[in-house]
Amino acid sequence: IHICVGNWILGSQDLNIVYLIAQSVLLKCLQSYPCNAHEISELQLDPTEFRYSANEDIGAGAFPFLSLLNHSCNPNVVRHSIGKSTVLRALRRIPAGTELQDNYGYHYATHSAAERKKALRTQYLFTCQCQPCVERKMWPNFGDVPTGVILRCSKCKTRTPSQNTCVTCGHNLSKLSQKLNRASSDATRFIQRFVTDSNPSGHISIIKFLKLAEAHASPPFRLYNECQETIKQLWNLQSNSRKPVTLSS
């Protein structure tokens, strides 16, 4: 048997080599896919209330750049699907030279440290050493994070639960506290509207609060998490989305 491939004429022995190479390449792709493929998703819009809308995976793709990103249980980027492409967006300010860190599906807010450790070790064969995994008591699940804004002293940089005076160095924090409280009130009002309305005005209040919190507060605390999740949903609305089709009788 002879087959012509371009200007080459391949015999049976040559074809066996070609088949072997092709099989090896396919096997390598299949082996790497579980750890390197990324979902292609779509926001399923709920017709009654936006709060019930949810992302649904509709496919998967191999994205070489995204496969270079390491995991963190508190990632600084988030992915969204636009068509068949994936857009990577920053969740917070990322200084120049800082590593971009994705999340492999196990977030500190939704999984305990033990669950994350077991799952990441089983699927990806590494032990996570990110901040929430090292400082476990400081990074609980969402249901256990502090409800109030936790300040970071502008003088000694320590985390302090007091809204007026640093418990470590005694520095006065009242002006900073008032500024953050005003911003948190605006952000909370926007989130309350966004729960039912997918297009409320005032989303700048979320960004303003997150910037202030990153500069002067010490996450995690409940409102910081809620603002991050709201930003993700706002970006979801700019990505793949679909309204349910109602079939007429």
GROMACS .gro file of C-alpha atoms in nm:
model
  249
    1ILE     CA    1   0.000   0.000   0.000
    2HIS     CA    2   0.133   0.340  -0.097
    3ILE     CA    3  -0.029   0.676  -0.008
    4CYS     CA    4   0.073   1.012  -0.151
    5VAL     CA    5   0.106   1.291   0.112
    6GLY     CA    6   0.212   1.613  -0.058
    7ASN     CA    7   0.529   1.530  -0.250
    8TRP     CA    8   0.595   1.220  -0.036
    9ILE     CA    9   0.491   0.865  -0.115
   10LEU     CA   10   0.447   0.666   0.205
   11GLY     CA   11   0.462   0.291   0.227
   12SER     CA   12   0.303   0.069   0.492
   13GLN     CA   13   0.603   0.096   0.726
   14ASP     CA   14   0.603   0.477   0.698
   15LEU     CA   15   0.229   0.487   0.769
   16ASN     CA   16   0.279   0.287   1.087
   17ILE     CA   17   0.522   0.553   1.208
   18VAL     CA   18   0.277   0.831   1.117
   19TYR     CA   19  -0.004   0.652   1.300
   20LEU     CA   20   0.218   0.603   1.604
   21ILE     CA   21   0.311   0.973   1.612
   22ALA     CA   22  -0.053   1.079   1.571
   23GLN     CA   23  -0.163   0.843   1.848
   24SER     CA   24   0.110   0.975   2.079
   25VAL     CA   25   0.006   1.336   2.016
   26LEU     CA   26  -0.362   1.256   2.079
   27LEU     CA   27  -0.276   1.067   2.399
   28LYS     CA   28  -0.070   1.361   2.527
   29CYS     CA   29  -0.361   1.598   2.458
   30LEU     CA   30  -0.608   1.370   2.636
   31GLN     CA   31  -0.378   1.339   2.937
   32SER     CA   32  -0.321   1.714   2.968
   33TYR     CA   33  -0.683   1.814   2.908
   34PRO     CA   34  -0.820   1.750   3.261
   35CYS     CA   35  -0.563   1.988   3.411
   36ASN     CA   36  -0.532   2.245   3.133
   37ALA     CA   37  -0.873   2.282   2.970
   38HIS     CA   38  -1.093   2.579   3.067
   39GLU     CA   39  -1.467   2.600   3.054
   40ILE     CA   40  -1.663   2.805   2.800
   41SER     CA   41  -1.963   2.931   2.994
   42GLU     CA   42  -2.286   3.118   2.948
   43LEU     CA   43  -2.498   3.317   3.194
   44GLN     CA   44  -2.848   3.173   3.207
   45LEU     CA   45  -3.067   3.476   3.278
   46ASP     CA   46  -3.362   3.410   3.505
   47PRO     CA   47  -3.681   3.571   3.369
   48THR     CA   48  -3.823   3.648   3.716
   49GLU     CA   49  -3.533   3.786   3.922
   50PHE     CA   50  -3.173   3.842   3.826
   51ARG     CA   51  -3.049   3.696   4.157
   52TYR     CA   52  -3.145   3.349   4.032
   53SER     CA   53  -2.934   3.373   3.716
   54ALA     CA   54  -2.640   3.133   3.706
   55ASN     CA   55  -2.342   3.041   3.491
   56GLU     CA   56  -2.362   2.718   3.295
   57ASP     CA   57  -2.073   2.542   3.122
   58ILE     CA   58  -2.151   2.489   2.753
   59GLY     CA   59  -1.811   2.365   2.639
   60ALA     CA   60  -1.439   2.361   2.705
   61GLY     CA   61  -1.128   2.476   2.526
   62ALA     CA   62  -0.751   2.458   2.542
   63PHE     CA   63  -0.607   2.806   2.600
   64PRO     CA   64  -0.225   2.797   2.617
   65PHE     CA   65  -0.188   3.132   2.797
   66LEU     CA   66  -0.445   3.049   3.065
   67SER     CA   67  -0.270   2.717   3.127
   68LEU     CA   68   0.037   2.911   3.241
   69LEU     CA   69  -0.151   3.064   3.537
   70ASN     CA   70  -0.099   2.913   3.880
   71HIS     CA   71  -0.372   2.866   4.136
   72SER     CA   72  -0.464   3.072   4.441
   73CYS     CA   73  -0.757   3.019   4.676
   74ASN     CA   74  -0.785   3.400   4.671
   75PRO     CA   75  -0.725   3.471   4.300
   76ASN     CA   76  -0.647   3.817   4.161
   77VAL     CA   77  -0.805   3.747   3.822
   78VAL     CA   78  -1.133   3.605   3.693
   79ARG     CA   79  -1.224   3.451   3.358
   80HIS     CA   80  -1.530   3.520   3.140
   81SER     CA   81  -1.633   3.370   2.808
   82ILE     CA   82  -1.711   3.592   2.510
   83GLY     CA   83  -1.803   3.376   2.216
   84LYS     CA   84  -1.542   3.100   2.202
   85SER     CA   85  -1.276   3.327   2.355
   86THR     CA   86  -1.191   3.376   2.721
   87VAL     CA   87  -1.129   3.721   2.869
   88LEU     CA   88  -0.909   3.754   3.177
   89ARG     CA   89  -0.990   4.047   3.409
   90ALA     CA   90  -0.824   4.176   3.725
   91LEU     CA   91  -1.028   4.137   4.045
   92ARG     CA   92  -0.814   4.387   4.232
   93ARG     CA   93  -0.515   4.614   4.179
   94ILE     CA   94  -0.218   4.407   4.061
   95PRO     CA   95   0.121   4.582   4.101
   96ALA     CA   96   0.370   4.550   3.815
   97GLY     CA   97   0.569   4.229   3.839
   98THR     CA   98   0.305   4.051   4.050
   99GLU     CA   99   0.207   3.700   3.942
  100LEU     CA  100  -0.140   3.657   3.791
  101GLN     CA  101  -0.322   3.390   3.992
  102ASP     CA  102  -0.628   3.203   3.872
  103ASN     CA  103  -0.859   2.977   4.072
  104TYR     CA  104  -0.886   2.609   3.984
  105GLY     CA  105  -1.236   2.574   4.127
  106TYR     CA  106  -1.159   2.569   4.501
  107HIS     CA  107  -1.204   2.911   4.662
  108TYR     CA  108  -1.146   2.991   5.029
  109ALA     CA  109  -1.496   3.143   5.055
  110THR     CA  110  -1.671   2.824   4.940
  111HIS     CA  111  -1.440   2.539   5.045
  112SER     CA  112  -1.264   2.467   5.373
  113ALA     CA  113  -0.885   2.451   5.383
  114ALA     CA  114  -0.900   2.072   5.423
  115GLU     CA  115  -1.133   2.035   5.124
  116ARG     CA  116  -0.913   2.256   4.908
  117LYS     CA  117  -0.595   2.073   5.006
  118LYS     CA  118  -0.743   1.730   4.931
  119ALA     CA  119  -0.900   1.832   4.597
  120LEU     CA  120  -0.594   2.016   4.465
  121ARG     CA  121  -0.361   1.735   4.570
  122THR     CA  122  -0.585   1.472   4.407
  123GLN     CA  123  -0.641   1.647   4.072
  124TYR     CA  124  -0.336   1.872   4.030
  125LEU     CA  125  -0.075   1.699   4.250
  126PHE     CA  126   0.038   2.002   4.450
  127THR     CA  127  -0.012   2.141   4.800
  128CYS     CA  128  -0.136   2.499   4.787
  129GLN     CA  129   0.069   2.753   4.982
  130CYS     CA  130  -0.139   3.064   4.906
  131GLN     CA  131  -0.222   3.313   5.184
  132PRO     CA  132  -0.564   3.163   5.277
  133CYS     CA  133  -0.406   2.817   5.304
  134VAL     CA  134  -0.114   2.936   5.517
  135GLU     CA  135  -0.320   3.172   5.736
  136ARG     CA  136  -0.622   2.947   5.768
  137LYS     CA  137  -0.780   3.109   6.073
  138MET     CA  138  -0.773   3.451   5.906
  139TRP     CA  139  -0.947   3.325   5.589
  140PRO     CA  140  -1.265   3.133   5.683
  141ASN     CA  141  -1.554   3.040   5.455
  142PHE     CA  142  -1.787   3.319   5.349
  143GLY     CA  143  -2.042   3.236   5.619
  144ASP     CA  144  -1.783   3.292   5.891
  145VAL     CA  145  -1.605   3.606   5.765
  146PRO     CA  146  -1.646   3.924   5.977
  147THR     CA  147  -1.952   4.132   5.891
  148GLY     CA  148  -1.795   4.471   5.963
  149VAL     CA  149  -1.514   4.646   5.774
  150ILE     CA  150  -1.177   4.544   5.918
  151LEU     CA  151  -0.933   4.836   5.902
  152ARG     CA  152  -0.559   4.824   5.845
  153CYS     CA  153  -0.377   5.088   6.048
  154SER     CA  154  -0.222   5.351   5.822
  155LYS     CA  155   0.070   5.387   6.065
  156CYS     CA  156   0.174   5.038   6.181
  157LYS     CA  157  -0.013   4.846   5.902
  158THR     CA  158  -0.163   4.591   6.143
  159ARG     CA  159  -0.519   4.457   6.120
  160THR     CA  160  -0.747   4.617   6.376
  161PRO     CA  161  -1.115   4.552   6.456
  162SER     CA  162  -1.153   4.899   6.611
  163GLN     CA  163  -1.319   5.168   6.401
  164ASN     CA  164  -1.161   5.459   6.588
  165THR     CA  165  -0.819   5.373   6.731
  166CYS     CA  166  -0.558   5.113   6.633
  167VAL     CA  167  -0.544   4.848   6.905
  168THR     CA  168  -0.171   4.800   6.842
  169CYS     CA  169  -0.020   5.150   6.822
  170GLY     CA  170  -0.310   5.376   6.929
  171HIS     CA  171  -0.318   5.569   6.600
  172ASN     CA  172  -0.643   5.764   6.541
  173LEU     CA  173  -0.847   5.599   6.264
  174SER     CA  174  -1.174   5.791   6.296
  175LYS     CA  175  -1.144   5.991   5.969
  176LEU     CA  176  -1.047   5.683   5.772
  177SER     CA  177  -1.328   5.488   5.933
  178GLN     CA  178  -1.586   5.752   5.840
  179LYS     CA  179  -1.464   5.756   5.479
  180LEU     CA  180  -1.489   5.379   5.450
  181ASN     CA  181  -1.829   5.371   5.618
  182ARG     CA  182  -1.970   5.620   5.365
  183ALA     CA  183  -1.829   5.417   5.077
  184SER     CA  184  -1.960   5.092   5.225
  185SER     CA  185  -2.311   5.239   5.256
  186ASP     CA  186  -2.312   5.339   4.887
  187ALA     CA  187  -2.181   4.996   4.784
  188THR     CA  188  -2.440   4.816   4.997
  189ARG     CA  189  -2.725   5.015   4.841
  190PHE     CA  190  -2.604   4.924   4.492
  191ILE     CA  191  -2.580   4.554   4.578
  192GLN     CA  192  -2.935   4.558   4.718
  193ARG     CA  193  -3.063   4.704   4.389
  194PHE     CA  194  -2.852   4.468   4.178
  195VAL     CA  195  -3.008   4.163   4.342
  196THR     CA  196  -3.330   4.219   4.147
  197ASP     CA  197  -3.225   4.461   3.870
  198SER     CA  198  -2.951   4.357   3.628
  199ASN     CA  199  -2.898   4.715   3.510
  200PRO     CA  200  -2.898   4.949   3.813
  201SER     CA  201  -2.709   5.277   3.814
  202GLY     CA  202  -2.419   5.351   4.046
  203HIS     CA  203  -2.182   5.060   3.988
  204ILE     CA  204  -1.892   5.304   4.039
  205SER     CA  205  -1.969   5.284   4.412
  206ILE     CA  206  -1.858   4.919   4.408
  207ILE     CA  207  -1.527   5.002   4.243
  208LYS     CA  208  -1.471   5.298   4.477
  209PHE     CA  209  -1.526   5.083   4.785
  210LEU     CA  210  -1.299   4.804   4.660
  211LYS     CA  211  -1.018   5.052   4.593
  212LEU     CA  212  -1.055   5.204   4.941
  213ALA     CA  213  -1.072   4.859   5.101
  214GLU     CA  214  -0.756   4.743   4.925
  215ALA     CA  215  -0.570   5.057   5.036
  216HIS     CA  216  -0.696   5.092   5.394
  217ALA     CA  217  -0.878   4.776   5.503
  218SER     CA  218  -0.777   4.417   5.566
  219PRO     CA  219  -0.989   4.155   5.385
  220PRO     CA  220  -1.155   3.921   5.412
  221PHE     CA  221  -1.481   4.066   5.543
  222ARG     CA  222  -1.834   4.018   5.415
  223LEU     CA  223  -1.888   4.338   5.215
  224TYR     CA  224  -1.553   4.304   5.038
  225ASN     CA  225  -1.650   3.953   4.920
  226GLU     CA  226  -1.994   4.069   4.816
  227CYS     CA  227  -1.849   4.357   4.612
  228GLN     CA  228  -1.611   4.121   4.433
  229GLU     CA  229  -1.896   3.884   4.350
  230THR     CA  230  -2.106   4.175   4.223
  231ILE     CA  231  -1.825   4.287   3.994
  232LYS     CA  232  -1.804   3.932   3.857
  233GLN     CA  233  -2.176   3.935   3.781
  234LEU     CA  234  -2.153   4.274   3.610
  235TRP     CA  235  -1.882   4.130   3.386
  236ASN     CA  236  -2.097   3.823   3.331
  237LEU     CA  237  -2.361   4.048   3.175
  238GLN     CA  238  -2.101   4.167   2.923
  239SER     CA  239  -2.009   3.807   2.839
  240ASN     CA  240  -2.201   3.511   2.697
  241SER     CA  241  -2.558   3.517   2.823
  242ARG     CA  242  -2.891   3.369   2.722
  243LYS     CA  243  -3.253   3.426   2.810
  244PRO     CA  244  -3.473   3.117   2.834
  245VAL     CA  245  -3.684   3.044   2.529
  246THR     CA  246  -4.058   3.024   2.594
  247LEU     CA  247  -4.232   2.783   2.361
  248SER     CA  248  -4.582   2.881   2.259
  249SER     CA  249  -4.849   2.614   2.294
   0.00000   0.00000   0.00000
